[in-house]
Amino acid sequence: MKNVHLLDHPMIQHKLTFIRDKNTGSKEFRELVEEVAMFMAYEVTRNLPLEDYVVETPVATANTKVISGKKLGIIPILRAGLGMVNGMLRLVPAAKVGHIGLYRDPTTLLPVEYYVKLPTDVAERELIVVDPMLATGGSAVAAINYLKAKGAQTIKLVCLIAAPEGLRAVHKVHPEVDIFIAAIDSHLNEHAYIIPGLGDAGDRLFGTK
Ligand code: PRP
Ligand code: URA
């Protein structure tokens, strides 16, 4: 799938190992997820357009560049996507943040929407949807459907760990969406958890069960 970008920088792989570790507590888990999100933001923003800019240094005039083009929007899928927001904002502090609340019904495994709050100019922004886990892909597809219905034109999806099933599901419905991931795992178990994965991302971030 040409739109899938595996970000396997050694720093990301190293930190992801300890995110996966069942002995990593919530405090360290949150810190590591934030750090990996920041590294991923660096790659996700690699192709942002630049425009010419002239700046006076203390000794001369420099003909240089600044980022131009659309403004950014970061869209966490609640709850677990919240864990990636601050890392992204460390690189793009001017981005606005819109929230899409979805939970996976444990029986049907289908996403259920419970809260949405988006920037008013969402259609004019380049949107980065964040969620640590791409399992069946149902939540990501639903979030992207919602954003497109609100007029969004440019959407990227950033997840820590994806199952092949989730990648295929998003690519099938939204083939133009670039998907950035830190790892592709083996498969889903009978409860649609990613194997080996990291367990329940929301519970590990927030210390719930
Ligand atoms: C998790 C995860 C994704 C979703 C992935 O959220 O954060 O949003 O599951 O699964 P899918 O690809 O099969 O849709 P969950 O529903 O557990 O909610 P939470 O973030 O509130 O814990
Ligand atoms: N949601 C999670 O938090 N973990 C998984 O493995 C799958 C869905």
PDB file of N, CA and C and ligand atoms in Angstrom, residues 77-81 102-105 109-111 114 131-140 166 188 192-193 200-203 206, ligand 1:
ATOM      1  N   ILE A  77      -8.684  10.823  18.320  1.00  0.00           N
ATOM      2  CA  ILE A  77      -9.869   9.995  18.560  1.00  0.00           C
ATOM      3  C   ILE A  77      -9.828   9.640  20.048  1.00  0.00           C
ATOM      4  N   LEU A  78     -10.859  10.110  20.781  1.00  0.00           N
ATOM      5  CA  LEU A  78     -10.898   9.868  22.229  1.00  0.00           C
ATOM      6  C   LEU A  78     -11.176   8.388  22.491  1.00  0.00           C
ATOM      7  N   ARG A  79     -10.627   7.935  23.625  1.00  0.00           N
ATOM      8  CA  ARG A  79      -9.757   8.652  24.537  1.00  0.00           C
ATOM      9  C   ARG A  79      -8.285   8.581  24.151  1.00  0.00           C
ATOM     10  N   ALA A  80      -7.875   7.416  23.628  1.00  0.00           N
ATOM     11  CA  ALA A  80      -6.444   7.148  23.576  1.00  0.00           C
ATOM     12  C   ALA A  80      -5.680   8.129  22.695  1.00  0.00           C
ATOM     13  N   GLY A  81      -6.344   8.700  21.699  1.00  0.00           N
ATOM     14  CA  GLY A  81      -5.672   9.671  20.848  1.00  0.00           C
ATOM     15  C   GLY A  81      -5.152  10.880  21.619  1.00  0.00           C
ATOM     16  N   LEU A 102     -15.071   8.390  20.218  1.00  0.00           N
ATOM     17  CA  LEU A 102     -15.607   7.116  19.722  1.00  0.00           C
ATOM     18  C   LEU A 102     -15.189   6.030  20.696  1.00  0.00           C
ATOM     19  N   TYR A 103     -16.076   5.097  20.990  1.00  0.00           N
ATOM     20  CA  TYR A 103     -15.608   3.888  21.670  1.00  0.00           C
ATOM     21  C   TYR A 103     -16.068   2.677  20.889  1.00  0.00           C
ATOM     22  N   ARG A 104     -15.311   1.615  21.021  1.00  0.00           N
ATOM     23  CA  ARG A 104     -15.632   0.395  20.292  1.00  0.00           C
ATOM     24  C   ARG A 104     -16.586  -0.431  21.115  1.00  0.00           C
ATOM     25  N   ASP A 105     -17.778  -0.686  20.596  1.00  0.00           N
ATOM     26  CA  ASP A 105     -18.722  -1.544  21.315  1.00  0.00           C
ATOM     27  C   ASP A 105     -18.089  -2.925  21.462  1.00  0.00           C
ATOM     28  N   LEU A 109     -18.026  -4.641  18.109  1.00  0.00           N
ATOM     29  CA  LEU A 109     -16.712  -4.101  17.737  1.00  0.00           C
ATOM     30  C   LEU A 109     -16.823  -2.884  16.819  1.00  0.00           C
ATOM     31  N   LEU A 110     -18.045  -2.341  16.693  1.00  0.00           N
ATOM     32  CA  LEU A 110     -18.228  -1.172  15.839  1.00  0.00           C
ATOM     33  C   LEU A 110     -18.071   0.111  16.665  1.00  0.00           C
ATOM     34  N   PRO A 111     -17.557   1.185  16.039  1.00  0.00           N
ATOM     35  CA  PRO A 111     -17.366   2.433  16.788  1.00  0.00           C
ATOM     36  C   PRO A 111     -18.693   3.116  17.091  1.00  0.00           C
ATOM     37  N   TYR A 114     -19.687   9.506  20.644  1.00  0.00           N
ATOM     38  CA  TYR A 114     -20.309  10.111  21.824  1.00  0.00           C
ATOM     39  C   TYR A 114     -19.957  11.575  22.009  1.00  0.00           C
ATOM     40  N   ASP A 131      -4.398   8.404  16.816  1.00  0.00           N
ATOM     41  CA  ASP A 131      -4.934   7.340  17.665  1.00  0.00           C
ATOM     42  C   ASP A 131      -3.835   6.291  17.771  1.00  0.00           C
ATOM     43  N   PRO A 132      -3.440   5.884  18.972  1.00  0.00           N
ATOM     44  CA  PRO A 132      -2.325   4.925  19.055  1.00  0.00           C
ATOM     45  C   PRO A 132      -2.601   3.602  18.342  1.00  0.00           C
ATOM     46  N   MET A 133      -3.874   3.160  18.304  1.00  0.00           N
ATOM     47  CA  MET A 133      -4.150   1.805  17.828  1.00  0.00           C
ATOM     48  C   MET A 133      -5.045   1.813  16.586  1.00  0.00           C
ATOM     49  N   LEU A 134      -4.618   1.076  15.568  1.00  0.00           N
ATOM     50  CA  LEU A 134      -5.447   0.860  14.364  1.00  0.00           C
ATOM     51  C   LEU A 134      -5.694  -0.646  14.318  1.00  0.00           C
ATOM     52  N   ALA A 135      -6.836  -1.068  14.830  1.00  0.00           N
ATOM     53  CA  ALA A 135      -7.105  -2.507  14.981  1.00  0.00           C
ATOM     54  C   ALA A 135      -7.959  -2.994  13.804  1.00  0.00           C
ATOM     55  N   THR A 136      -9.295  -2.975  13.942  1.00  0.00           N
ATOM     56  CA  THR A 136     -10.135  -3.320  12.782  1.00  0.00           C
ATOM     57  C   THR A 136     -10.154  -2.176  11.775  1.00  0.00           C
ATOM     58  N   GLY A 137      -9.837  -0.977  12.255  1.00  0.00           N
ATOM     59  CA  GLY A 137      -9.901   0.218  11.399  1.00  0.00           C
ATOM     60  C   GLY A 137     -11.250   0.920  11.481  1.00  0.00           C
ATOM     61  N   GLY A 138     -12.205   0.324  12.201  1.00  0.00           N
ATOM     62  CA  GLY A 138     -13.557   0.908  12.256  1.00  0.00           C
ATOM     63  C   GLY A 138     -13.559   2.335  12.805  1.00  0.00           C
ATOM     64  N   SER A 139     -12.791   2.575  13.880  1.00  0.00           N
ATOM     65  CA  SER A 139     -12.788   3.913  14.497  1.00  0.00           C
ATOM     66  C   SER A 139     -12.163   4.928  13.558  1.00  0.00           C
ATOM     67  N   ALA A 140     -11.043   4.584  12.948  1.00  0.00           N
ATOM     68  CA  ALA A 140     -10.360   5.532  12.048  1.00  0.00           C
ATOM     69  C   ALA A 140     -11.239   5.837  10.830  1.00  0.00           C
ATOM     70  N   GLY A 166      -6.574  -3.435   9.889  1.00  0.00           N
ATOM     71  CA  GLY A 166      -6.930  -2.023  10.006  1.00  0.00           C
ATOM     72  C   GLY A 166      -6.379  -1.200   8.851  1.00  0.00           C
ATOM     73  N   LEU A 188      -5.139  -9.656  14.598  1.00  0.00           N
ATOM     74  CA  LEU A 188      -6.080  -9.350  15.684  1.00  0.00           C
ATOM     75  C   LEU A 188      -6.480 -10.648  16.370  1.00  0.00           C
ATOM     76  N   ALA A 192     -10.556  -8.656  18.805  1.00  0.00           N
ATOM     77  CA  ALA A 192     -10.052  -7.576  17.939  1.00  0.00           C
ATOM     78  C   ALA A 192      -8.996  -6.727  18.632  1.00  0.00           C
ATOM     79  N   TYR A 193      -8.219  -7.342  19.524  1.00  0.00           N
ATOM     80  CA  TYR A 193      -7.028  -6.686  20.073  1.00  0.00           C
ATOM     81  C   TYR A 193      -5.831  -7.025  19.196  1.00  0.00           C
ATOM     82  N   ASP A 200      -4.709  -2.450  25.987  1.00  0.00           N
ATOM     83  CA  ASP A 200      -5.716  -1.394  25.767  1.00  0.00           C
ATOM     84  C   ASP A 200      -5.047  -0.029  25.981  1.00  0.00           C
ATOM     85  N   ALA A 201      -4.894   0.704  24.901  1.00  0.00           N
ATOM     86  CA  ALA A 201      -4.131   1.956  24.971  1.00  0.00           C
ATOM     87  C   ALA A 201      -4.791   2.959  25.923  1.00  0.00           C
ATOM     88  N   GLY A 202      -6.112   3.104  25.843  1.00  0.00           N
ATOM     89  CA  GLY A 202      -6.808   4.065  26.704  1.00  0.00           C
ATOM     90  C   GLY A 202      -6.639   3.701  28.175  1.00  0.00           C
ATOM     91  N   ASP A 203      -6.819   2.437  28.493  1.00  0.00           N
ATOM     92  CA  ASP A 203      -6.674   2.004  29.891  1.00  0.00           C
ATOM     93  C   ASP A 203      -5.246   2.213  30.390  1.00  0.00           C
ATOM     94  N   PHE A 206      -4.642   6.023  31.005  1.00  0.00           N
ATOM     95  CA  PHE A 206      -5.401   6.707  32.042  1.00  0.00           C
ATOM     96  C   PHE A 206      -5.589   5.866  33.298  1.00  0.00           C
TER      97      PHE A 206
HETATM   98  C1  PRP B   1      -9.302   1.952  20.916  1.00  0.00           C
HETATM   99  C2  PRP B   1      -8.259   2.721  20.143  1.00  0.00           C
HETATM  100  C3  PRP B   1      -8.952   3.031  18.857  1.00  0.00           C
HETATM  101  C4  PRP B   1      -9.805   1.817  18.649  1.00  0.00           C
HETATM  102  C5  PRP B   1      -9.152   0.952  17.617  1.00  0.00           C
HETATM  103  O1  PRP B   1     -10.214   2.809  21.484  1.00  0.00           O
HETATM  104  O2  PRP B   1      -7.786   3.838  20.845  1.00  0.00           O
HETATM  105  O3  PRP B   1      -9.743   4.209  18.910  1.00  0.00           O
HETATM  106  O4  PRP B   1      -9.883   1.134  19.899  1.00  0.00           O
HETATM  107  O5  PRP B   1      -9.965  -0.106  17.292  1.00  0.00           O
HETATM  108  P1  PRP B   1     -10.616  -0.289  15.857  1.00  0.00           P
HETATM  109  O6  PRP B   1      -9.530  -0.004  14.862  1.00  0.00           O
HETATM  110  O7  PRP B   1     -11.028  -1.728  15.865  1.00  0.00           O
HETATM  111  O8  PRP B   1     -11.764   0.647  15.750  1.00  0.00           O
HETATM  112  P2  PRP B   1     -11.389   2.287  22.446  1.00  0.00           P
HETATM  113  O9  PRP B   1     -12.609   2.020  21.651  1.00  0.00           O
HETATM  114  O10 PRP B   1     -10.867   1.145  23.277  1.00  0.00           O
HETATM  115  O11 PRP B   1     -11.701   3.537  23.321  1.00  0.00           O
HETATM  116  P3  PRP B   1     -10.769   4.333  24.371  1.00  0.00           P
HETATM  117  O12 PRP B   1      -9.732   5.049  23.543  1.00  0.00           O
HETATM  118  O13 PRP B   1     -11.723   5.249  25.021  1.00  0.00           O
HETATM  119  O14 PRP B   1     -10.155   3.352  25.315  1.00  0.00           O
END
